[in-house]
Amino acid sequence: MELLVASGVGVLTAGGVWLILQGRSFSVILGLALLSYAVNLFIFASGRLAIGLPPILTKSTTGYTDPLTQALVLTAIVISFGMTAVIVVMALGAFLETGSDRVDIDDDSRDGL
Amino acid sequence: MGNWIIVPVLLPAVLAALIVLAARTDLVLQRVFSLAETEALLVLALALFRAAALDGPETYHLGNWPAPFGIVLVLDRLSVLMVLLMAVLAVPVLVYAVGSGWDGRGRHFHALFQFQLMGLSGAFLTGDAFNLFVFFEVLLIASYGLMIHGGGRARLQAGVQYVAVNLVGSTLFLFALATIYAVTGTLNMADLAVKVAALPPGDAALVRVAGVLLLLVFTLKGALVPLQFWLPETYARAPGPVAALFAVMTKVGAYATLRLYTLVFPPDTPATGLLFADLLLPAALLTLAVGAVGVLGARGLARLAAFAAIASMGTLFVAIAPFTPQATTAALYYMIHSTLAGAALFLIADLVLAGRGSDDLRQTLPPIRGEGLIASLFLATAIAVAGMPPLSGFVGKLLVLEATRAQMALVWPVILGTSLLTIVGLAMAGSALFWRSHSVANRDTAPRAAPPVLPLVAVGLLLALLALLTVFAGPVTDQLRLTADALYDPSGYIASNALAAPE
């Protein structure tokens, strides 16, 4: 279980970093999405891995799993979802303005700035 | 002040929503709302400052949940100082945006501006590490909108880079917070201070990793080498008033560093020790060098202002790195100075761009209208930015030099050498813009529009604030010394949280 989650986080992060380094807006956005999946999984695991336990304490339950990390993950998901929407719109705008989907800025377009 | 602590966050949030809903087509009404709100925020910040100075740290418990379980906002000397600095900067910047017509060149400028103020206030006031992340995102998402305000090819391209870099930064922030939570089981800053100090030695490695990750995030915001690469492109291409407001955004990184590395990871923590100070100092010195060389070599005035901002962050982090009360006093003074001076330089760059049509320093263009006045404003700002007497930059650098006396051989040559480079760079820019212009005859006979009055008033206001900061350097440093002392004795901060005992 630990090995599965840890290697999941690792593979997602590695894939995300590789995609971000491609320098094209589509792969950068996908890379950022993969990174945010990795971090969501990591936050979830930071409350310790427990199988089949409820996040709520009642009189009949014997054990519980940390509910706070689930709330943190929820917040992180909402924020990364919103941010992905913003960068998609901005990348689309930049693509329509420049006709190129490169994220790096070449010297020609610096025009004296 | 009790419930008033939340008002600097709530007021801009409500006003921003009101501007979007009720005044979306009426620019005049937006301006009235926005200016009134920003001035109200300034008055409120002054009142809160007085309260924090008289009564010590106070907390506001959101939803009235007890401290380590619920989120708290903490009003202490440092947080209210930052809110006050933000409000003091916001007024002239907003006056400039209104006077220069920048706010009408795209939609929703005022709503985004208010959301930006909300995020900044929240980031300064919050006493919860995860909530700090949330407010970082609030201020960032507003800044994305402001950065591409007015549109255009170059601005959108730089905007995408800016967003991508900051999204990676946010991911790192989350990794760091999750690691801290996994080790300590809490995210309340006061509770963290207690728990990290009493950590078993087996967990020291994990806490060190989390601390370094957090430092990476804050120095990314603070544009410290090697994470400064995003700043010149972003700030040079953002609209002038937005770049001026961003002068306080880099300071968020400096604030967060000061807050967490004096409260949670102070130098006497057994798990981390002097690790962070040792990492910060070389990076800060390199930043200073990169910034000064950039000022010398910049091709445009806006780029020059961006590199001057990097250099000022270098000086600021040099003063933060020793983590002593004396150095922190110097850092706080230099932070106030560099925020106001940096903003003034960005506004002047925008004035020059508006009058000349280009801020390229290599081109020789005819003189602009109102050149004498703009040139004198540039001269005064350049003196402040470079740290020459008689303005506050000189006092600030003197305080930083005095505080780093222990590492004189390493720090002093860098600070003094980069000051010289900055002076040369600014002098070259000034002569290219305002002297060489007289060598070409003004061939176009059409009269150029005189610069409007309000933008000049805004820059004058910033310079007047710098002059006040110089004249009242004594009383200001006395207050800042008390602020710094409170940072290194966080018992008041921790007690104000009224941490509930674990069952």
Coordinates of C-alpha atoms in Angstrom, one line a residue:
Chain A
M1 CA 0.0 0.0 0.0
E2 CA 2.7 2.5 1.0
L3 CA 4.8 1.5 -1.9
L4 CA 1.9 1.8 -4.3
V5 CA 1.0 5.4 -3.1
A6 CA 4.6 6.5 -2.9
S7 CA 5.5 5.3 -6.4
G8 CA 2.2 6.8 -7.6
V9 CA 3.2 10.2 -6.3
G10 CA 6.7 9.8 -7.7
V11 CA 5.6 8.8 -11.2
L12 CA 3.0 11.5 -11.4
T13 CA 5.6 14.2 -10.3
A14 CA 8.2 12.9 -12.7
G15 CA 5.7 12.9 -15.6
G16 CA 4.5 16.4 -14.6
V17 CA 8.0 17.8 -14.5
W18 CA 8.9 16.2 -17.9
L19 CA 5.8 17.6 -19.5
I20 CA 6.3 21.1 -18.1
L21 CA 9.9 21.2 -19.5
Q22 CA 8.5 20.6 -23.1
G23 CA 7.8 24.4 -23.4
R24 CA 4.5 24.1 -25.3
S25 CA 1.4 25.4 -23.6
F26 CA -0.6 22.2 -24.0
S27 CA 2.0 19.9 -22.5
V28 CA 2.8 22.5 -19.8
I29 CA -0.9 22.6 -18.8
L30 CA -1.0 18.8 -18.7
G31 CA 2.2 18.7 -16.7
L32 CA 0.7 21.2 -14.2
A33 CA -2.4 19.0 -13.9
L34 CA -0.3 15.9 -13.2
L35 CA 1.7 17.8 -10.6
S36 CA -1.5 18.8 -8.9
Y37 CA -2.7 15.2 -8.9
A38 CA 0.6 14.1 -7.3
V39 CA 0.3 16.7 -4.6
N40 CA -3.3 15.8 -3.9
L41 CA -2.3 12.2 -3.4
F42 CA 0.6 13.3 -1.2
I43 CA -1.6 15.5 1.0
F44 CA -4.0 12.6 1.3
A45 CA -1.2 10.3 2.4
S46 CA 0.2 12.8 4.9
G47 CA -2.8 12.0 7.2
R48 CA -1.4 8.4 7.4
L49 CA -2.8 5.6 5.2
A50 CA -5.7 3.7 6.7
I51 CA -8.0 1.2 4.9
G52 CA -11.7 0.9 5.6
L53 CA -11.9 3.4 8.4
P54 CA -14.4 6.2 8.7
P55 CA -13.3 9.9 8.9
I56 CA -16.0 10.5 11.5
L57 CA -16.0 9.4 15.2
T58 CA -19.2 7.8 16.4
K59 CA -19.8 5.6 19.5
S60 CA -19.6 2.4 17.5
T61 CA -16.4 3.0 15.6
T62 CA -13.2 1.6 16.8
G63 CA -10.7 3.5 14.6
Y64 CA -10.8 6.5 12.4
T65 CA -8.8 8.1 9.6
D66 CA -7.7 11.8 9.6
P67 CA -10.5 13.9 8.2
L68 CA -8.5 17.1 8.0
T69 CA -6.3 16.0 5.1
Q70 CA -9.5 15.2 3.1
A71 CA -10.6 18.8 3.7
L72 CA -7.2 20.0 2.6
V73 CA -7.2 17.9 -0.5
L74 CA -10.7 19.3 -1.4
T75 CA -9.4 22.8 -1.1
A76 CA -6.3 22.0 -3.1
I77 CA -8.5 20.4 -5.8
V78 CA -10.8 23.4 -6.1
I79 CA -7.9 25.8 -6.3
S80 CA -5.9 23.8 -8.9
F81 CA -9.1 23.4 -10.9
G82 CA -9.7 27.1 -11.0
M83 CA -6.0 27.9 -11.8
T84 CA -6.0 25.4 -14.6
A85 CA -9.0 27.1 -16.1
V86 CA -7.2 30.5 -15.9
I87 CA -4.1 29.2 -17.6
V88 CA -6.0 27.4 -20.3
V89 CA -7.8 30.7 -21.1
M90 CA -4.6 32.7 -21.0
A91 CA -2.7 30.2 -23.1
L92 CA -5.5 30.2 -25.7
G93 CA -5.4 34.0 -25.7
A94 CA -1.6 34.0 -26.2
F95 CA -1.9 31.4 -29.0
L96 CA -4.6 33.4 -30.8
E97 CA -2.5 36.6 -30.5
T98 CA 0.9 35.1 -31.5
G99 CA 0.0 32.1 -33.6
S100 CA 2.5 30.0 -31.6
D101 CA 2.0 27.8 -28.6
R102 CA 5.5 28.2 -27.3
V103 CA 5.7 29.2 -23.7
D104 CA 9.2 30.6 -23.8
I105 CA 9.7 34.1 -25.2
D106 CA 12.1 34.4 -28.1
D107 CA 14.3 37.5 -28.6
D108 CA 12.3 38.8 -31.6
S109 CA 9.2 39.4 -29.6
R110 CA 11.0 41.2 -26.8
D111 CA 10.9 44.4 -29.0
G112 CA 12.9 46.8 -26.8
L113 CA 11.3 45.9 -23.5
Chain B
M1 CA -9.9 45.6 18.3
G2 CA -11.5 42.1 18.3
N3 CA -13.7 41.7 15.3
W4 CA -12.1 44.5 13.3
I5 CA -9.2 42.2 12.5
I6 CA -11.2 40.5 9.7
V7 CA -12.4 43.8 8.2
P8 CA -9.2 44.4 6.0
V9 CA -10.1 41.0 4.3
L10 CA -13.8 41.4 4.2
L11 CA -14.1 45.0 3.0
P12 CA -12.2 44.6 -0.3
A13 CA -14.0 41.3 -0.9
V14 CA -17.4 42.9 -0.5
L15 CA -16.5 46.0 -2.5
A16 CA -15.0 43.9 -5.4
A17 CA -18.2 41.9 -5.6
L18 CA -20.2 45.1 -5.5
I19 CA -18.1 46.6 -8.3
V20 CA -18.6 43.6 -10.5
L21 CA -22.3 43.3 -9.8
A22 CA -23.5 46.9 -9.5
A23 CA -21.1 49.0 -11.4
R24 CA -19.7 46.8 -14.2
T25 CA -20.5 49.3 -16.9
D26 CA -20.0 52.5 -15.0
L27 CA -16.3 53.4 -14.8
V28 CA -16.9 56.6 -12.7
L29 CA -18.8 54.6 -10.1
Q30 CA -16.1 51.9 -10.1
R31 CA -13.5 54.6 -9.5
V32 CA -15.5 56.2 -6.6
F33 CA -16.0 52.8 -4.9
S34 CA -12.5 51.7 -5.4
L35 CA -10.9 55.0 -4.1
A36 CA -13.2 55.2 -1.2
E37 CA -12.5 51.6 -0.2
T38 CA -8.8 52.0 -0.5
E39 CA -8.8 55.1 1.7
A40 CA -11.1 53.4 4.2
L41 CA -8.6 50.5 4.3
L42 CA -5.8 53.0 5.0
V43 CA -7.7 54.5 8.0
L44 CA -8.5 51.1 9.3
A45 CA -4.9 49.9 8.9
L46 CA -3.8 53.0 11.0
A47 CA -6.3 52.2 13.7
L48 CA -5.2 48.6 13.8
F49 CA -1.6 49.6 13.9
R50 CA -2.3 51.7 16.9
A51 CA -4.2 48.9 18.6
A52 CA -1.4 46.4 17.9
A53 CA 1.2 48.8 19.3
L54 CA -0.8 49.4 22.5
D55 CA -2.3 46.1 23.3
G56 CA 0.0 43.5 21.8
P57 CA -1.0 40.5 19.6
E58 CA -4.7 39.8 19.2
T59 CA -6.5 37.0 17.4
Y60 CA -9.8 36.6 15.5
H61 CA -11.1 33.0 15.6
L62 CA -13.0 32.3 12.3
G63 CA -16.3 30.6 13.1
N64 CA -15.3 30.9 16.8
W65 CA -13.5 27.5 16.6
P66 CA -10.7 27.2 19.2
A67 CA -7.2 27.8 17.9
P68 CA -5.3 24.8 16.6
F69 CA -8.5 23.3 15.1
G70 CA -10.0 26.4 13.5
I71 CA -8.4 29.1 11.4
V72 CA -7.2 32.2 13.2
L73 CA -6.2 35.7 12.0
V74 CA -3.5 37.2 14.1
L75 CA -3.0 41.0 14.5
D76 CA 0.5 41.6 15.7
R77 CA 3.0 44.4 15.0
L78 CA 4.5 42.7 11.9
S79 CA 1.2 41.7 10.2
V80 CA -0.4 45.1 10.7
L81 CA 2.8 46.8 9.5
M82 CA 2.5 44.9 6.3
V83 CA -1.2 45.7 5.9
L84 CA -0.5 49.4 6.5
L85 CA 2.4 49.3 4.0
M86 CA 0.0 47.8 1.4
A87 CA -2.7 50.3 2.1
V88 CA -0.2 53.2 1.9
L89 CA 1.0 52.0 -1.5
A90 CA -2.5 51.2 -2.8
V91 CA -3.7 54.8 -2.6
P92 CA -1.1 56.5 -4.9
V93 CA -1.1 53.5 -7.3
L94 CA -4.9 53.7 -7.6
V95 CA -4.8 57.5 -8.1
Y96 CA -2.2 56.9 -10.9
A97 CA -4.3 54.2 -12.5
V98 CA -7.4 56.5 -12.5
G99 CA -5.4 59.6 -13.6
S100 CA -3.6 57.8 -16.5
G101 CA -6.7 56.1 -17.7
W102 CA -5.1 52.6 -17.3
D103 CA -8.2 51.4 -15.5
G104 CA -10.3 52.0 -18.6
R105 CA -8.1 50.1 -21.0
G106 CA -9.7 46.7 -20.1
R107 CA -12.5 45.5 -17.9
H108 CA -12.7 44.8 -14.2
F109 CA -9.5 46.6 -13.2
H110 CA -11.0 47.9 -10.0
A111 CA -12.6 44.6 -9.0
L112 CA -9.3 42.8 -9.6
F113 CA -7.4 45.5 -7.7
Q114 CA -9.7 45.0 -4.7
F115 CA -9.4 41.2 -4.8
Q116 CA -5.6 41.7 -4.9
L117 CA -5.8 43.8 -1.7
M118 CA -8.0 41.2 -0.1
G119 CA -5.5 38.5 -0.9
L120 CA -2.6 40.6 0.4
S121 CA -4.4 41.5 3.7
G122 CA -5.4 37.9 4.2
A123 CA -1.8 36.6 3.6
F124 CA -0.4 39.2 6.1
L125 CA -3.0 38.6 8.8
T126 CA -3.5 34.8 8.8
G127 CA -2.1 32.7 11.6
D128 CA -2.6 29.4 9.8
A129 CA -0.1 27.9 7.3
F130 CA -2.7 26.3 5.0
N131 CA -4.8 29.5 5.0
L132 CA -1.6 31.3 4.0
F133 CA -1.5 29.1 0.9
V134 CA -5.2 29.9 0.2
F135 CA -4.6 33.7 0.4
F136 CA -1.5 33.3 -1.7
E137 CA -3.7 31.8 -4.4
V138 CA -6.3 34.6 -3.9
L139 CA -3.7 37.3 -4.5
L140 CA -2.1 35.4 -7.3
I141 CA -5.3 34.8 -9.3
A142 CA -6.1 38.5 -9.0
S143 CA -2.6 39.3 -10.1
Y144 CA -3.0 37.1 -13.2
G145 CA -5.9 39.2 -14.2
L146 CA -4.2 42.5 -13.4
M147 CA -1.0 41.4 -15.2
I148 CA -2.7 40.9 -18.6
H149 CA -5.0 44.0 -18.1
G150 CA -5.1 45.9 -21.3
G151 CA -4.1 42.8 -23.3
G152 CA -1.7 42.7 -26.2
R153 CA 0.7 40.1 -27.5
A154 CA 3.7 40.6 -25.3
R155 CA 1.7 40.9 -22.2
L156 CA -0.3 37.7 -22.8
Q157 CA 2.9 35.7 -23.6
A158 CA 4.6 36.9 -20.4
G159 CA 1.3 36.3 -18.5
V160 CA 1.3 32.6 -19.4
Q161 CA 4.8 32.2 -18.1
Y162 CA 4.0 34.0 -14.9
V163 CA 1.0 31.8 -14.3
A164 CA 2.9 28.6 -15.0
V165 CA 5.8 29.5 -12.7
N166 CA 3.4 30.4 -9.9
L167 CA 1.4 27.2 -10.3
V168 CA 4.6 25.2 -9.9
G169 CA 5.3 27.3 -6.8
S170 CA 1.9 26.5 -5.4
T171 CA 2.4 22.8 -5.9
L172 CA 5.7 23.1 -4.0
F173 CA 3.9 25.0 -1.2
L174 CA 1.4 22.2 -0.9
F175 CA 4.1 19.5 -0.8
A176 CA 5.8 21.5 2.0
L177 CA 2.6 21.9 4.0
A178 CA 1.6 18.3 3.7
T179 CA 5.1 17.3 4.9
I180 CA 4.8 19.6 7.9
Y181 CA 1.3 18.3 8.7
A182 CA 2.6 14.7 8.4
V183 CA 5.3 15.4 11.0
T184 CA 3.6 17.7 13.4
G185 CA -0.2 17.1 12.9
T186 CA -1.0 20.8 12.9
L187 CA -0.9 23.8 10.6
N188 CA -1.7 26.6 13.0
M189 CA 1.5 28.7 13.1
A190 CA 1.6 29.2 16.9
D191 CA 0.9 25.5 17.5
L192 CA 3.6 24.6 14.9
A193 CA 6.1 26.8 16.9
V194 CA 5.4 24.8 20.0
K195 CA 5.5 21.4 18.2
V196 CA 8.5 22.0 16.0
A197 CA 10.6 23.1 19.0
A198 CA 9.8 19.9 20.8
L199 CA 10.2 17.5 17.9
P200 CA 11.8 14.1 18.5
P201 CA 15.3 13.9 16.7
G202 CA 14.0 11.1 14.4
D203 CA 11.7 13.6 12.6
A204 CA 14.3 16.3 12.2
A205 CA 15.1 15.3 8.6
L206 CA 11.5 15.5 7.4
V207 CA 11.1 19.0 9.0
R208 CA 14.3 20.2 7.4
V209 CA 13.0 19.1 4.0
A210 CA 9.7 20.9 4.6
G211 CA 11.5 24.0 5.8
V212 CA 13.7 24.1 2.7
L213 CA 10.7 23.5 0.4
L214 CA 8.8 26.4 2.1
L215 CA 11.8 28.6 1.7
L216 CA 11.9 27.8 -2.0
V217 CA 8.3 28.9 -2.3
F218 CA 8.8 32.2 -0.5
T219 CA 12.0 33.0 -2.3
L220 CA 10.2 32.3 -5.6
K221 CA 7.7 34.9 -4.6
G222 CA 10.5 37.1 -3.4
A223 CA 12.5 36.7 -6.6
L224 CA 15.7 35.4 -5.1
V225 CA 18.4 33.9 -7.3
P226 CA 18.0 31.3 -8.8
L227 CA 14.3 31.8 -8.8
Q228 CA 14.3 35.4 -10.1
F229 CA 14.0 34.6 -13.8
W230 CA 10.2 35.2 -14.0
L231 CA 10.3 38.7 -12.6
P232 CA 11.8 41.0 -15.3
E233 CA 9.6 39.7 -18.1
T234 CA 6.5 39.9 -15.9
Y235 CA 7.0 43.3 -14.3
A236 CA 8.3 45.0 -17.5
R237 CA 5.3 43.9 -19.5
A238 CA 2.6 44.4 -16.8
P239 CA 0.8 47.8 -17.0
G240 CA 2.7 50.5 -15.1
P241 CA 0.3 50.8 -12.1
V242 CA 0.0 47.1 -11.8
A243 CA 3.8 46.7 -11.7
A244 CA 3.9 49.3 -9.0
L245 CA 1.3 47.4 -7.0
F246 CA 3.4 44.2 -7.5
A247 CA 6.2 46.0 -5.6
V248 CA 4.4 44.8 -2.5
M249 CA 3.8 41.3 -3.9
T250 CA 7.5 40.4 -3.8
K251 CA 7.5 41.6 -0.2
V252 CA 4.9 38.9 0.6
G253 CA 7.7 36.4 0.2
A254 CA 9.9 38.4 2.5
Y255 CA 7.1 38.7 5.0
A256 CA 6.3 35.0 5.0
T257 CA 10.0 34.2 5.4
L258 CA 10.3 36.6 8.4
R259 CA 7.1 35.2 10.0
L260 CA 7.7 31.5 9.6
Y261 CA 11.5 31.4 10.1
T262 CA 11.3 33.4 13.3
L263 CA 8.2 31.8 14.7
V264 CA 8.3 28.1 13.5
F265 CA 11.9 27.6 12.6
P266 CA 13.9 30.1 14.7
P267 CA 17.7 29.7 14.6
D268 CA 17.7 27.9 18.0
T269 CA 15.4 25.1 16.8
P270 CA 17.3 21.9 17.4
A271 CA 16.0 20.2 14.2
T272 CA 17.0 23.0 11.7
G273 CA 19.5 25.2 13.4
L274 CA 21.2 27.8 11.1
L275 CA 20.4 25.9 7.9
F276 CA 18.1 28.5 6.5
A277 CA 20.4 31.5 7.3
D278 CA 23.2 29.7 5.6
L279 CA 21.1 29.1 2.5
L280 CA 19.6 32.6 2.3
L281 CA 22.8 34.7 2.6
P282 CA 24.6 33.5 -0.6
A283 CA 21.4 33.6 -2.6
A284 CA 20.7 37.1 -1.4
L285 CA 24.2 38.3 -2.3
L286 CA 23.9 36.7 -5.8
T287 CA 20.4 38.3 -6.2
L288 CA 21.9 41.7 -5.4
A289 CA 24.6 41.2 -8.0
V290 CA 22.2 40.0 -10.7
G291 CA 19.9 42.9 -10.0
A292 CA 22.6 45.5 -10.2
V293 CA 24.1 44.1 -13.4
G294 CA 20.6 44.0 -14.9
V295 CA 20.1 47.7 -14.0
L296 CA 23.3 48.5 -15.8
G297 CA 22.4 46.5 -18.9
A298 CA 18.6 47.0 -19.2
R299 CA 17.4 48.1 -22.6
G300 CA 14.2 49.8 -21.4
L301 CA 13.2 51.8 -18.3
A302 CA 10.5 49.3 -17.2
R303 CA 13.1 46.4 -17.4
L304 CA 15.5 48.6 -15.5
A305 CA 12.9 49.1 -12.8
A306 CA 12.3 45.3 -12.7
F307 CA 16.0 44.6 -12.1
A308 CA 16.1 47.4 -9.5
A309 CA 13.3 45.5 -7.8
I310 CA 15.4 42.3 -7.9
A311 CA 18.4 44.1 -6.4
S312 CA 16.2 45.6 -3.6
M313 CA 14.9 42.1 -2.8
G314 CA 18.6 41.0 -2.6
T315 CA 19.4 43.7 -0.1
L316 CA 16.2 42.9 1.9
F317 CA 17.1 39.2 2.1
V318 CA 20.7 40.1 3.1
A319 CA 19.2 41.8 6.1
I320 CA 16.8 39.0 6.8
A321 CA 19.4 36.2 6.6
P322 CA 21.2 36.8 9.9
F323 CA 17.9 36.4 11.8
T324 CA 18.8 38.8 14.6
P325 CA 16.6 41.6 16.0
Q326 CA 19.0 44.3 14.8
A327 CA 19.2 43.0 11.2
T328 CA 15.4 42.4 11.1
T329 CA 14.9 46.1 12.1
A330 CA 17.0 47.1 9.2
A331 CA 15.2 44.7 6.9
L332 CA 11.8 46.1 7.9
Y333 CA 13.0 49.7 7.3
Y334 CA 14.5 48.8 3.9
M335 CA 11.3 46.9 3.0
I336 CA 9.1 50.0 3.6
H337 CA 11.6 52.1 1.6
S338 CA 12.1 49.7 -1.3
T339 CA 8.3 49.1 -1.7
L340 CA 7.6 52.8 -2.1
A341 CA 10.7 53.6 -4.2
G342 CA 10.3 50.6 -6.5
A343 CA 6.6 51.6 -7.1
A344 CA 7.6 55.2 -7.9
L345 CA 10.2 54.0 -10.4
F346 CA 7.6 51.8 -12.2
L347 CA 5.1 54.7 -12.3
I348 CA 7.8 57.0 -13.8
A349 CA 8.7 54.3 -16.4
D350 CA 5.0 54.3 -17.4
L351 CA 4.9 58.1 -17.6
V352 CA 7.9 58.0 -19.9
L353 CA 6.4 55.3 -22.0
A354 CA 3.2 57.3 -22.3
G355 CA 5.0 60.5 -23.3
R356 CA 7.7 59.1 -25.5
G357 CA 5.8 56.2 -27.1
S358 CA 8.7 53.9 -26.2
D359 CA 10.8 53.4 -23.1
D360 CA 13.7 52.0 -25.1
L361 CA 17.0 53.5 -23.8
R362 CA 18.9 52.9 -27.0
Q363 CA 16.6 55.1 -29.1
T364 CA 17.0 58.8 -29.1
L365 CA 13.6 60.4 -29.3
P366 CA 12.6 64.1 -29.1
P367 CA 11.9 65.5 -25.6
I368 CA 8.5 64.8 -24.1
R369 CA 6.1 67.3 -22.8
G370 CA 6.5 68.2 -19.1
E371 CA 10.0 66.8 -19.4
G372 CA 11.5 69.0 -16.6
L373 CA 9.0 67.8 -14.0
I374 CA 9.2 64.1 -15.0
A375 CA 13.0 64.3 -15.1
S376 CA 13.2 65.8 -11.6
L377 CA 10.8 63.1 -10.3
F378 CA 13.1 60.5 -12.0
L379 CA 16.1 62.0 -10.4
A380 CA 14.6 61.9 -6.9
T381 CA 13.4 58.4 -7.4
A382 CA 16.8 57.3 -8.7
I383 CA 18.5 58.7 -5.6
A384 CA 16.1 56.8 -3.4
V385 CA 16.4 53.5 -5.4
A386 CA 20.2 53.7 -5.5
G387 CA 20.5 54.5 -1.8
M388 CA 22.2 57.8 -2.0
P389 CA 21.7 60.5 0.5
P390 CA 19.5 62.4 1.4
L391 CA 16.6 60.0 0.9
S392 CA 15.6 56.9 2.9
G393 CA 17.5 54.4 0.7
F394 CA 20.7 55.8 2.2
V395 CA 19.3 55.3 5.8
G396 CA 18.1 51.9 4.9
K397 CA 21.4 50.7 3.4
L398 CA 23.3 52.2 6.4
L399 CA 21.1 50.2 8.8
V400 CA 21.7 47.0 6.7
L401 CA 25.5 47.6 6.7
E402 CA 25.5 48.2 10.4
A403 CA 23.5 45.1 11.1
T404 CA 25.8 42.9 9.0
R405 CA 28.9 44.1 10.7
A406 CA 29.7 40.5 11.7
Q407 CA 30.1 39.4 8.1
M408 CA 31.6 42.7 7.0
A409 CA 34.3 41.2 4.7
L410 CA 31.7 39.3 2.6
V411 CA 28.6 41.5 2.7
W412 CA 29.9 45.1 2.6
P413 CA 31.8 44.9 -0.7
V414 CA 28.8 43.4 -2.4
I415 CA 26.3 46.0 -1.1
L416 CA 28.6 48.9 -1.8
G417 CA 29.7 47.6 -5.2
T418 CA 26.2 46.9 -6.4
S419 CA 25.1 50.4 -5.2
L420 CA 27.7 51.9 -7.4
L421 CA 26.5 49.8 -10.4
T422 CA 22.9 50.8 -9.7
I423 CA 23.9 54.5 -9.6
V424 CA 25.8 54.2 -12.9
G425 CA 22.9 52.3 -14.5
L426 CA 20.3 54.9 -13.4
A427 CA 22.5 57.8 -14.4
M428 CA 22.9 56.3 -17.9
A429 CA 19.2 55.7 -18.2
G430 CA 18.5 59.3 -17.1
S431 CA 20.9 60.8 -19.6
A432 CA 19.6 58.6 -22.4
L433 CA 16.0 59.6 -21.7
F434 CA 16.3 63.3 -20.7
W435 CA 19.6 64.7 -22.1
R436 CA 20.2 63.0 -25.4
S437 CA 16.7 63.8 -26.4
H438 CA 17.7 67.5 -26.9
S439 CA 20.2 66.5 -29.6
V440 CA 17.4 65.7 -32.1
A441 CA 15.1 68.4 -33.4
N442 CA 11.5 67.9 -32.7
R443 CA 10.4 67.3 -36.2
D444 CA 6.7 66.4 -35.7
T445 CA 5.0 69.8 -35.3
A446 CA 1.8 68.4 -33.9
P447 CA 1.7 69.4 -30.3
R448 CA 2.0 66.5 -28.0
A449 CA -0.5 66.1 -25.2
A450 CA 0.8 67.4 -21.9
P451 CA 0.9 64.7 -19.2
P452 CA -2.2 64.7 -17.0
V453 CA -1.8 66.0 -13.5
L454 CA -3.1 63.1 -11.4
P455 CA -0.3 60.6 -12.3
L456 CA 2.3 63.2 -11.4
V457 CA 0.5 63.8 -8.1
A458 CA 0.6 60.0 -7.4
V459 CA 4.4 59.9 -8.0
G460 CA 4.8 63.0 -5.9
L461 CA 2.8 61.4 -3.1
L462 CA 5.1 58.3 -3.1
L463 CA 8.2 60.6 -3.0
A464 CA 6.7 62.6 -0.2
L465 CA 6.2 59.4 1.7
L466 CA 9.9 58.5 1.1
A467 CA 10.9 62.0 2.4
L468 CA 8.7 61.5 5.5
L469 CA 10.3 58.1 6.0
T470 CA 13.7 59.8 5.9
V471 CA 12.8 62.7 8.2
F472 CA 11.1 60.4 10.8
A473 CA 13.7 57.6 10.5
G474 CA 14.3 57.8 14.2
P475 CA 10.7 57.2 15.5
V476 CA 10.0 54.7 12.6
T477 CA 13.1 52.6 13.5
D478 CA 12.0 52.7 17.2
Q479 CA 8.7 51.1 16.2
L480 CA 10.4 48.6 13.9
R481 CA 12.8 47.6 16.7
L482 CA 9.8 46.8 18.9
T483 CA 8.3 44.8 16.0
A484 CA 11.6 42.9 15.5
D485 CA 12.0 42.2 19.2
A486 CA 8.4 40.8 19.3
L487 CA 9.4 38.5 16.4
Y488 CA 12.3 37.0 18.3
D489 CA 10.2 36.6 21.5
P490 CA 7.1 34.9 20.1
S491 CA 5.5 34.1 23.5
G492 CA 3.0 36.9 23.1
Y493 CA 2.0 35.7 19.6
I494 CA 1.6 32.1 20.8
A495 CA -0.3 33.1 23.9
S496 CA -2.7 35.2 21.8
N497 CA -3.8 32.1 20.0
A498 CA -5.1 30.6 23.3
L499 CA -4.3 27.1 22.1
A500 CA -6.7 24.5 23.4
A501 CA -5.0 21.7 25.3
P502 CA -5.2 18.3 23.6
E503 CA -7.5 15.9 25.3

